[in-house]
Amino acid sequence: MSWTRNGETRSYHHGNLREALMQAALDLVAEKGVAGFTFAEAARRAGVSPAAPYRHFRDRDELLAAVATAGFERLTETLQAAWQSGRPKASEAFERVGRAYLAFARSRPAEYVAMFESGLSPDRHEGLKQAGDKAFGVLREAAEVLVSHMPGPGRPPALMVALHCWSLAHGIASLFGRADGGRRKLPMDPDDLLEAGFLVYLKGLGAPDA
């Protein structure tokens, strides 16, 4: 069996129909956004009958959830590689994690949209929830290490720090670091903006350069 992508006809075996459908959905997200295509259109893009996707996915939402889950799994790997267990210094490693987050959003814009703009409820897609929690777990681990170096007894909760820093990185990525037409103009590099934001926030909490 075959499907066409970017003008090329590609073949696939029965065993990777699921992957072909996920790639078709990802291509359609890139072209039309998460709300711009139907389940049947994804099937056509993959070169199969409208009934074929039901072998692997209950409906369009389940297909999008699979795409988003795979994205979170890749994001987890990206953040873990940047964190490197906090070496050589937690503050430097934490900044690397932020930069890696922005780089992921830039390099995988359609995947990023599927992950965060599909409107899917993680509570209805267990695999998506687990993958998202694992990605956030890297940020939380990094925050816990940073908080452990802050002076007590007024140390902030590590969860709060992780959520604040995630919000900052995600906001900059969504507003200024996109690789699509939704990017806002900024008189500085998004990575520099994130670095400055982290510095102001963490210094305000009393985080040492550890």
mmCIF file of N, CA, C and O in Angstrom, residues 14-95:
data_model
loop_
_atom_site.group_PDB
_atom_site.id
_atom_site.type_symbol
_atom_site.label_atom_id
_atom_site.label_comp_id
_atom_site.label_asym_id
_atom_site.label_seq_id
_atom_site.Cartn_x
_atom_site.Cartn_y
_atom_site.Cartn_z
ATOM 1 N N HIS A 14 1.431 -3.245 6.376
ATOM 2 C CA HIS A 14 0.289 -3.218 7.276
ATOM 3 C C HIS A 14 0.710 -2.835 8.692
ATOM 4 O O HIS A 14 -0.011 -2.139 9.387
ATOM 5 N N GLY A 15 1.894 -3.248 9.092
ATOM 6 C CA GLY A 15 2.343 -3.030 10.467
ATOM 7 C C GLY A 15 2.573 -1.579 10.820
ATOM 8 O O GLY A 15 2.586 -1.243 11.997
ATOM 9 N N ASN A 16 2.811 -0.709 9.845
ATOM 10 C CA ASN A 16 3.046 0.691 10.202
ATOM 11 C C ASN A 16 1.975 1.626 9.658
ATOM 12 O O ASN A 16 2.223 2.803 9.415
ATOM 13 N N LEU A 17 0.766 1.109 9.477
ATOM 14 C CA LEU A 17 -0.358 1.955 9.111
ATOM 15 C C LEU A 17 -0.597 3.004 10.192
ATOM 16 O O LEU A 17 -0.905 4.155 9.895
ATOM 17 N N ARG A 18 -0.450 2.614 11.457
ATOM 18 C CA ARG A 18 -0.634 3.558 12.562
ATOM 19 C C ARG A 18 0.309 4.748 12.422
ATOM 20 O O ARG A 18 -0.106 5.906 12.546
ATOM 21 N N GLU A 19 1.588 4.466 12.133
ATOM 22 C CA GLU A 19 2.562 5.543 11.988
ATOM 23 C C GLU A 19 2.251 6.413 10.766
ATOM 24 O O GLU A 19 2.429 7.635 10.802
ATOM 25 N N ALA A 20 1.768 5.785 9.689
ATOM 26 C CA ALA A 20 1.421 6.551 8.489
ATOM 27 C C ALA A 20 0.267 7.509 8.776
ATOM 28 O O ALA A 20 0.264 8.665 8.323
ATOM 29 N N LEU A 21 -0.706 7.059 9.532
ATOM 30 C CA LEU A 21 -1.836 7.910 9.893
ATOM 31 C C LEU A 21 -1.407 9.049 10.809
ATOM 32 O O LEU A 21 -1.868 10.191 10.660
ATOM 33 N N MET A 22 -0.516 8.739 11.759
ATOM 34 C CA MET A 22 -0.025 9.783 12.654
ATOM 35 C C MET A 22 0.754 10.844 11.880
ATOM 36 O O MET A 22 0.619 12.043 12.130
ATOM 37 N N GLN A 23 1.562 10.407 10.907
ATOM 38 C CA GLN A 23 2.317 11.370 10.108
ATOM 39 C C GLN A 23 1.370 12.199 9.248
ATOM 40 O O GLN A 23 1.559 13.417 9.082
ATOM 41 N N ALA A 24 0.344 11.565 8.698
ATOM 42 C CA ALA A 24 -0.630 12.291 7.895
ATOM 43 C C ALA A 24 -1.321 13.355 8.739
ATOM 44 O O ALA A 24 -1.520 14.490 8.297
ATOM 45 N N ALA A 25 -1.701 12.985 9.966
ATOM 46 C CA ALA A 25 -2.346 13.947 10.863
ATOM 47 C C ALA A 25 -1.405 15.099 11.189
ATOM 48 O O ALA A 25 -1.815 16.270 11.219
ATOM 49 N N LEU A 26 -0.148 14.786 11.418
ATOM 50 C CA LEU A 26 0.828 15.823 11.740
ATOM 51 C C LEU A 26 1.012 16.782 10.569
ATOM 52 O O LEU A 26 1.089 18.011 10.750
ATOM 53 N N ASP A 27 1.056 16.242 9.357
ATOM 54 C CA ASP A 27 1.173 17.092 8.169
ATOM 55 C C ASP A 27 -0.041 18.004 8.027
ATOM 56 O O ASP A 27 0.084 19.184 7.665
ATOM 57 N N LEU A 28 -1.223 17.467 8.331
ATOM 58 C CA LEU A 28 -2.443 18.262 8.219
ATOM 59 C C LEU A 28 -2.490 19.344 9.295
ATOM 60 O O LEU A 28 -2.973 20.455 9.044
ATOM 61 N N VAL A 29 -2.008 19.045 10.486
ATOM 62 C CA VAL A 29 -1.924 20.058 11.543
ATOM 63 C C VAL A 29 -1.019 21.200 11.080
ATOM 64 O O VAL A 29 -1.325 22.379 11.282
ATOM 65 N N ALA A 30 0.099 20.850 10.449
ATOM 66 C CA ALA A 30 1.027 21.870 9.962
ATOM 67 C C ALA A 30 0.372 22.759 8.913
ATOM 68 O O ALA A 30 0.627 23.967 8.853
ATOM 69 N N GLU A 31 -0.484 22.179 8.098
ATOM 70 C CA GLU A 31 -1.096 22.925 7.002
ATOM 71 C C GLU A 31 -2.361 23.681 7.423
ATOM 72 O O GLU A 31 -2.610 24.796 6.965
ATOM 73 N N LYS A 32 -3.159 23.054 8.300
ATOM 74 C CA LYS A 32 -4.489 23.581 8.569
ATOM 75 C C LYS A 32 -4.797 23.839 10.038
ATOM 76 O O LYS A 32 -5.861 24.369 10.353
ATOM 77 N N GLY A 33 -3.887 23.455 10.925
ATOM 78 C CA GLY A 33 -4.169 23.584 12.341
ATOM 79 C C GLY A 33 -4.936 22.381 12.854
ATOM 80 O O GLY A 33 -5.427 21.557 12.078
ATOM 81 N N VAL A 34 -5.081 22.304 14.172
ATOM 82 C CA VAL A 34 -5.694 21.112 14.756
ATOM 83 C C VAL A 34 -7.185 20.998 14.432
ATOM 84 O O VAL A 34 -7.751 19.903 14.450
ATOM 85 N N ALA A 35 -7.835 22.109 14.152
ATOM 86 C CA ALA A 35 -9.275 22.066 13.878
ATOM 87 C C ALA A 35 -9.575 22.046 12.388
ATOM 88 O O ALA A 35 -10.748 22.066 11.996
ATOM 89 N N GLY A 36 -8.549 21.978 11.554
ATOM 90 C CA GLY A 36 -8.749 22.173 10.123
ATOM 91 C C GLY A 36 -8.865 20.923 9.288
ATOM 92 O O GLY A 36 -8.867 21.018 8.053
ATOM 93 N N PHE A 37 -8.976 19.756 9.905
ATOM 94 C CA PHE A 37 -9.078 18.543 9.091
ATOM 95 C C PHE A 37 -9.963 17.519 9.790
ATOM 96 O O PHE A 37 -10.211 17.605 10.983
ATOM 97 N N THR A 38 -10.406 16.558 9.008
ATOM 98 C CA THR A 38 -11.270 15.507 9.533
ATOM 99 C C THR A 38 -10.525 14.182 9.593
ATOM 100 O O THR A 38 -9.439 14.026 9.024
ATOM 101 N N PHE A 39 -11.148 13.236 10.272
ATOM 102 C CA PHE A 39 -10.595 11.884 10.350
ATOM 103 C C PHE A 39 -10.477 11.285 8.944
ATOM 104 O O PHE A 39 -9.472 10.660 8.601
ATOM 105 N N ALA A 40 -11.512 11.491 8.127
ATOM 106 C CA ALA A 40 -11.505 10.953 6.768
ATOM 107 C C ALA A 40 -10.396 11.585 5.931
ATOM 108 O O ALA A 40 -9.773 10.913 5.093
ATOM 109 N N GLU A 41 -10.134 12.863 6.163
ATOM 110 C CA GLU A 41 -9.071 13.540 5.417
ATOM 111 C C GLU A 41 -7.707 12.980 5.788
ATOM 112 O O GLU A 41 -6.830 12.834 4.929
ATOM 113 N N ALA A 42 -7.523 12.654 7.052
ATOM 114 C CA ALA A 42 -6.270 12.022 7.464
ATOM 115 C C ALA A 42 -6.112 10.674 6.782
ATOM 116 O O ALA A 42 -5.003 10.299 6.371
ATOM 117 N N ALA A 43 -7.214 9.940 6.643
ATOM 118 C CA ALA A 43 -7.161 8.651 5.955
ATOM 119 C C ALA A 43 -6.775 8.839 4.489
ATOM 120 O O ALA A 43 -5.929 8.107 3.963
ATOM 121 N N ARG A 44 -7.387 9.822 3.825
ATOM 122 C CA ARG A 44 -7.045 10.088 2.425
ATOM 123 C C ARG A 44 -5.586 10.470 2.284
ATOM 124 O O ARG A 44 -4.895 10.027 1.358
ATOM 125 N N ARG A 45 -5.098 11.316 3.199
ATOM 126 C CA ARG A 45 -3.701 11.731 3.125
ATOM 127 C C ARG A 45 -2.756 10.540 3.294
ATOM 128 O O ARG A 45 -1.685 10.497 2.686
ATOM 129 N N ALA A 46 -3.175 9.575 4.091
ATOM 130 C CA ALA A 46 -2.359 8.373 4.291
ATOM 131 C C ALA A 46 -2.545 7.354 3.179
ATOM 132 O O ALA A 46 -1.841 6.348 3.127
ATOM 133 N N GLY A 47 -3.511 7.620 2.286
ATOM 134 C CA GLY A 47 -3.708 6.736 1.155
ATOM 135 C C GLY A 47 -4.503 5.487 1.457
ATOM 136 O O GLY A 47 -4.323 4.453 0.803
ATOM 137 N N VAL A 48 -5.405 5.588 2.443
ATOM 138 C CA VAL A 48 -6.207 4.418 2.810
ATOM 139 C C VAL A 48 -7.687 4.784 2.778
ATOM 140 O O VAL A 48 -8.052 5.954 2.668
ATOM 141 N N SER A 49 -8.526 3.790 2.901
ATOM 142 C CA SER A 49 -9.967 4.018 2.879
ATOM 143 C C SER A 49 -10.408 4.712 4.156
ATOM 144 O O SER A 49 -9.724 4.646 5.181
ATOM 145 N N PRO A 50 -11.567 5.381 4.156
ATOM 146 C CA PRO A 50 -12.051 6.048 5.371
ATOM 147 C C PRO A 50 -12.241 5.103 6.550
ATOM 148 O O PRO A 50 -12.212 5.544 7.698
ATOM 149 N N ALA A 51 -12.435 3.824 6.271
ATOM 150 C CA ALA A 51 -12.647 2.859 7.356
ATOM 151 C C ALA A 51 -11.336 2.354 7.961
ATOM 152 O O ALA A 51 -11.320 1.872 9.100
ATOM 153 N N ALA A 52 -10.233 2.471 7.222
ATOM 154 C CA ALA A 52 -8.966 1.889 7.667
ATOM 155 C C ALA A 52 -8.465 2.433 9.003
ATOM 156 O O ALA A 52 -7.955 1.663 9.834
ATOM 157 N N PRO A 53 -8.570 3.749 9.279
ATOM 158 C CA PRO A 53 -8.035 4.262 10.554
ATOM 159 C C PRO A 53 -8.672 3.638 11.787
ATOM 160 O O PRO A 53 -8.053 3.610 12.858
ATOM 161 N N TYR A 54 -9.893 3.125 11.643
ATOM 162 C CA TYR A 54 -10.586 2.566 12.807
ATOM 163 C C TYR A 54 -9.918 1.287 13.304
ATOM 164 O O TYR A 54 -10.244 0.811 14.394
ATOM 165 N N ARG A 55 -9.005 0.742 12.541
ATOM 166 C CA ARG A 55 -8.243 -0.410 13.024
ATOM 167 C C ARG A 55 -7.323 -0.009 14.175
ATOM 168 O O ARG A 55 -6.948 -0.830 15.001
ATOM 169 N N HIS A 56 -6.949 1.270 14.206
ATOM 170 C CA HIS A 56 -5.977 1.727 15.205
ATOM 171 C C HIS A 56 -6.507 2.835 16.115
ATOM 172 O O HIS A 56 -6.025 2.980 17.246
ATOM 173 N N PHE A 57 -7.463 3.620 15.628
ATOM 174 C CA PHE A 57 -7.930 4.778 16.398
ATOM 175 C C PHE A 57 -9.457 4.810 16.429
ATOM 176 O O PHE A 57 -10.102 4.573 15.401
ATOM 177 N N ARG A 58 -10.011 5.136 17.570
ATOM 178 C CA ARG A 58 -11.464 5.202 17.723
ATOM 179 C C ARG A 58 -12.052 6.344 16.912
ATOM 180 O O ARG A 58 -13.112 6.223 16.310
ATOM 181 N N ASP A 59 -11.331 7.493 16.909
ATOM 182 C CA ASP A 59 -11.823 8.675 16.206
ATOM 183 C C ASP A 59 -10.669 9.650 16.011
ATOM 184 O O ASP A 59 -9.513 9.345 16.341
ATOM 185 N N ARG A 60 -10.984 10.811 15.494
ATOM 186 C CA ARG A 60 -9.969 11.836 15.222
ATOM 187 C C ARG A 60 -9.247 12.269 16.490
ATOM 188 O O ARG A 60 -8.026 12.489 16.479
ATOM 189 N N ASP A 61 -9.979 12.416 17.591
ATOM 190 C CA ASP A 61 -9.356 12.827 18.840
ATOM 191 C C ASP A 61 -8.312 11.813 19.306
ATOM 192 O O ASP A 61 -7.252 12.194 19.820
ATOM 193 N N GLU A 62 -8.609 10.551 19.132
ATOM 194 C CA GLU A 62 -7.646 9.535 19.553
ATOM 195 C C GLU A 62 -6.403 9.570 18.674
ATOM 196 O O GLU A 62 -5.285 9.348 19.146
ATOM 197 N N LEU A 63 -6.583 9.853 17.391
ATOM 198 C CA LEU A 63 -5.438 10.015 16.495
ATOM 199 C C LEU A 63 -4.594 11.210 16.920
ATOM 200 O O LEU A 63 -3.361 11.112 17.020
ATOM 201 N N LEU A 64 -5.239 12.333 17.197
ATOM 202 C CA LEU A 64 -4.499 13.514 17.650
ATOM 203 C C LEU A 64 -3.814 13.261 18.983
ATOM 204 O O LEU A 64 -2.692 13.726 19.213
ATOM 205 N N ALA A 65 -4.472 12.516 19.861
ATOM 206 C CA ALA A 65 -3.871 12.197 21.155
ATOM 207 C C ALA A 65 -2.608 11.376 20.974
ATOM 208 O O ALA A 65 -1.623 11.559 21.701
ATOM 209 N N ALA A 66 -2.617 10.460 20.006
ATOM 210 C CA ALA A 66 -1.419 9.655 19.742
ATOM 211 C C ALA A 66 -0.274 10.528 19.235
ATOM 212 O O ALA A 66 0.888 10.348 19.630
ATOM 213 N N VAL A 67 -0.604 11.493 18.367
ATOM 214 C CA VAL A 67 0.412 12.421 17.859
ATOM 215 C C VAL A 67 0.969 13.261 19.005
ATOM 216 O O VAL A 67 2.193 13.437 19.132
ATOM 217 N N ALA A 68 0.090 13.773 19.860
ATOM 218 C CA ALA A 68 0.524 14.586 20.988
ATOM 219 C C ALA A 68 1.341 13.777 21.980
ATOM 220 O O ALA A 68 2.332 14.263 22.537
ATOM 221 N N THR A 69 0.943 12.535 22.210
ATOM 222 C CA THR A 69 1.687 11.669 23.134
ATOM 223 C C THR A 69 3.105 11.445 22.649
ATOM 224 O O THR A 69 4.067 11.538 23.420
ATOM 225 N N ALA A 70 3.243 11.162 21.365
ATOM 226 C CA ALA A 70 4.583 10.976 20.799
ATOM 227 C C ALA A 70 5.404 12.248 20.930
ATOM 228 O O ALA A 70 6.617 12.203 21.188
ATOM 229 N N GLY A 71 4.745 13.400 20.787
ATOM 230 C CA GLY A 71 5.448 14.665 20.952
ATOM 231 C C GLY A 71 5.963 14.848 22.365
ATOM 232 O O GLY A 71 7.104 15.268 22.579
ATOM 233 N N PHE A 72 5.129 14.549 23.358
ATOM 234 C CA PHE A 72 5.569 14.668 24.743
ATOM 235 C C PHE A 72 6.703 13.696 25.057
ATOM 236 O O PHE A 72 7.602 14.021 25.854
ATOM 237 N N GLU A 73 6.671 12.529 24.456
ATOM 238 C CA GLU A 73 7.763 11.575 24.674
ATOM 239 C C GLU A 73 9.073 12.121 24.132
ATOM 240 O O GLU A 73 10.129 11.998 24.780
ATOM 241 N N ARG A 74 9.016 12.750 22.953
ATOM 242 C CA ARG A 74 10.224 13.355 22.400
ATOM 243 C C ARG A 74 10.664 14.563 23.221
ATOM 244 O O ARG A 74 11.863 14.802 23.403
ATOM 245 N N LEU A 75 9.697 15.331 23.710
ATOM 246 C CA LEU A 75 10.044 16.473 24.549
ATOM 247 C C LEU A 75 10.742 16.006 25.827
ATOM 248 O O LEU A 75 11.715 16.630 26.274
ATOM 249 N N THR A 76 10.272 14.939 26.419
ATOM 250 C CA THR A 76 10.909 14.391 27.617
ATOM 251 C C THR A 76 12.364 14.052 27.337
ATOM 252 O O THR A 76 13.264 14.402 28.117
ATOM 253 N N GLU A 77 12.615 13.364 26.244
ATOM 254 C CA GLU A 77 13.996 13.005 25.880
ATOM 255 C C GLU A 77 14.844 14.258 25.683
ATOM 256 O O GLU A 77 16.010 14.305 26.106
ATOM 257 N N THR A 78 14.263 15.268 25.049
ATOM 258 C CA THR A 78 14.981 16.520 24.795
ATOM 259 C C THR A 78 15.356 17.218 26.103
ATOM 260 O O THR A 78 16.491 17.675 26.285
ATOM 261 N N LEU A 79 14.393 17.301 27.025
ATOM 262 C CA LEU A 79 14.642 17.984 28.298
ATOM 263 C C LEU A 79 15.619 17.203 29.167
ATOM 264 O O LEU A 79 16.467 17.789 29.847
ATOM 265 N N GLN A 80 15.505 15.888 29.162
ATOM 266 C CA GLN A 80 16.432 15.069 29.949
ATOM 267 C C GLN A 80 17.866 15.228 29.444
ATOM 268 O O GLN A 80 18.807 15.310 30.240
ATOM 269 N N ALA A 81 18.014 15.261 28.126
ATOM 270 C CA ALA A 81 19.351 15.448 27.549
ATOM 271 C C ALA A 81 19.918 16.802 27.926
ATOM 272 O O ALA A 81 21.133 16.950 28.131
ATOM 273 N N ALA A 82 19.068 17.817 28.015
ATOM 274 C CA ALA A 82 19.531 19.152 28.392
ATOM 275 C C ALA A 82 19.845 19.233 29.886
ATOM 276 O O ALA A 82 20.813 19.885 30.288
ATOM 277 N N TRP A 83 19.059 18.582 30.704
ATOM 278 C CA TRP A 83 19.225 18.650 32.156
ATOM 279 C C TRP A 83 20.496 17.948 32.625
ATOM 280 O O TRP A 83 21.214 18.443 33.495
ATOM 281 N N GLN A 84 20.763 16.786 32.080
ATOM 282 C CA GLN A 84 21.986 16.039 32.413
ATOM 283 C C GLN A 84 22.178 15.902 33.914
ATOM 284 O O GLN A 84 23.285 16.090 34.444
ATOM 285 N N SER A 85 21.070 15.618 34.614
ATOM 286 C CA SER A 85 21.101 15.431 36.068
ATOM 287 C C SER A 85 21.686 16.626 36.807
ATOM 288 O O SER A 85 22.282 16.491 37.875
ATOM 289 N N GLY A 86 21.547 17.815 36.216
ATOM 290 C CA GLY A 86 22.000 19.035 36.880
ATOM 291 C C GLY A 86 23.485 19.306 36.784
ATOM 292 O O GLY A 86 24.005 20.154 37.532
ATOM 293 N N ARG A 87 24.177 18.614 35.899
ATOM 294 C CA ARG A 87 25.623 18.827 35.776
ATOM 295 C C ARG A 87 25.916 19.924 34.742
ATOM 296 O O ARG A 87 25.173 20.066 33.768
ATOM 297 N N PRO A 88 27.013 20.678 34.898
ATOM 298 C CA PRO A 88 27.920 20.708 36.052
ATOM 299 C C PRO A 88 27.375 21.536 37.211
ATOM 300 O O PRO A 88 27.754 21.339 38.343
ATOM 301 N N LYS A 89 26.460 22.487 36.900
ATOM 302 C CA LYS A 89 25.814 23.269 37.948
ATOM 303 C C LYS A 89 24.320 23.299 37.666
ATOM 304 O O LYS A 89 23.902 23.415 36.522
ATOM 305 N N ALA A 90 23.528 23.226 38.730
ATOM 306 C CA ALA A 90 22.082 23.168 38.556
ATOM 307 C C ALA A 90 21.543 24.388 37.825
ATOM 308 O O ALA A 90 20.647 24.273 36.981
ATOM 309 N N SER A 91 22.085 25.557 38.130
ATOM 310 C CA SER A 91 21.582 26.778 37.490
ATOM 311 C C SER A 91 21.851 26.758 35.987
ATOM 312 O O SER A 91 20.994 27.154 35.186
ATOM 313 N N GLU A 92 23.028 26.299 35.590
ATOM 314 C CA GLU A 92 23.347 26.207 34.168
ATOM 315 C C GLU A 92 22.482 25.161 33.483
ATOM 316 O O GLU A 92 21.982 25.371 32.370
ATOM 317 N N ALA A 93 22.301 24.040 34.149
ATOM 318 C CA ALA A 93 21.497 22.964 33.579
ATOM 319 C C ALA A 93 20.045 23.397 33.429
ATOM 320 O O ALA A 93 19.373 23.064 32.447
ATOM 321 N N PHE A 94 19.551 24.155 34.404
ATOM 322 C CA PHE A 94 18.170 24.630 34.351
ATOM 323 C C PHE A 94 17.970 25.564 33.153
ATOM 324 O O PHE A 94 16.954 25.503 32.463
ATOM 325 N N GLU A 95 18.946 26.411 32.913
ATOM 326 C CA GLU A 95 18.868 27.301 31.751
ATOM 327 C C GLU A 95 18.895 26.497 30.461
ATOM 328 O O GLU A 95 18.174 26.819 29.503
#
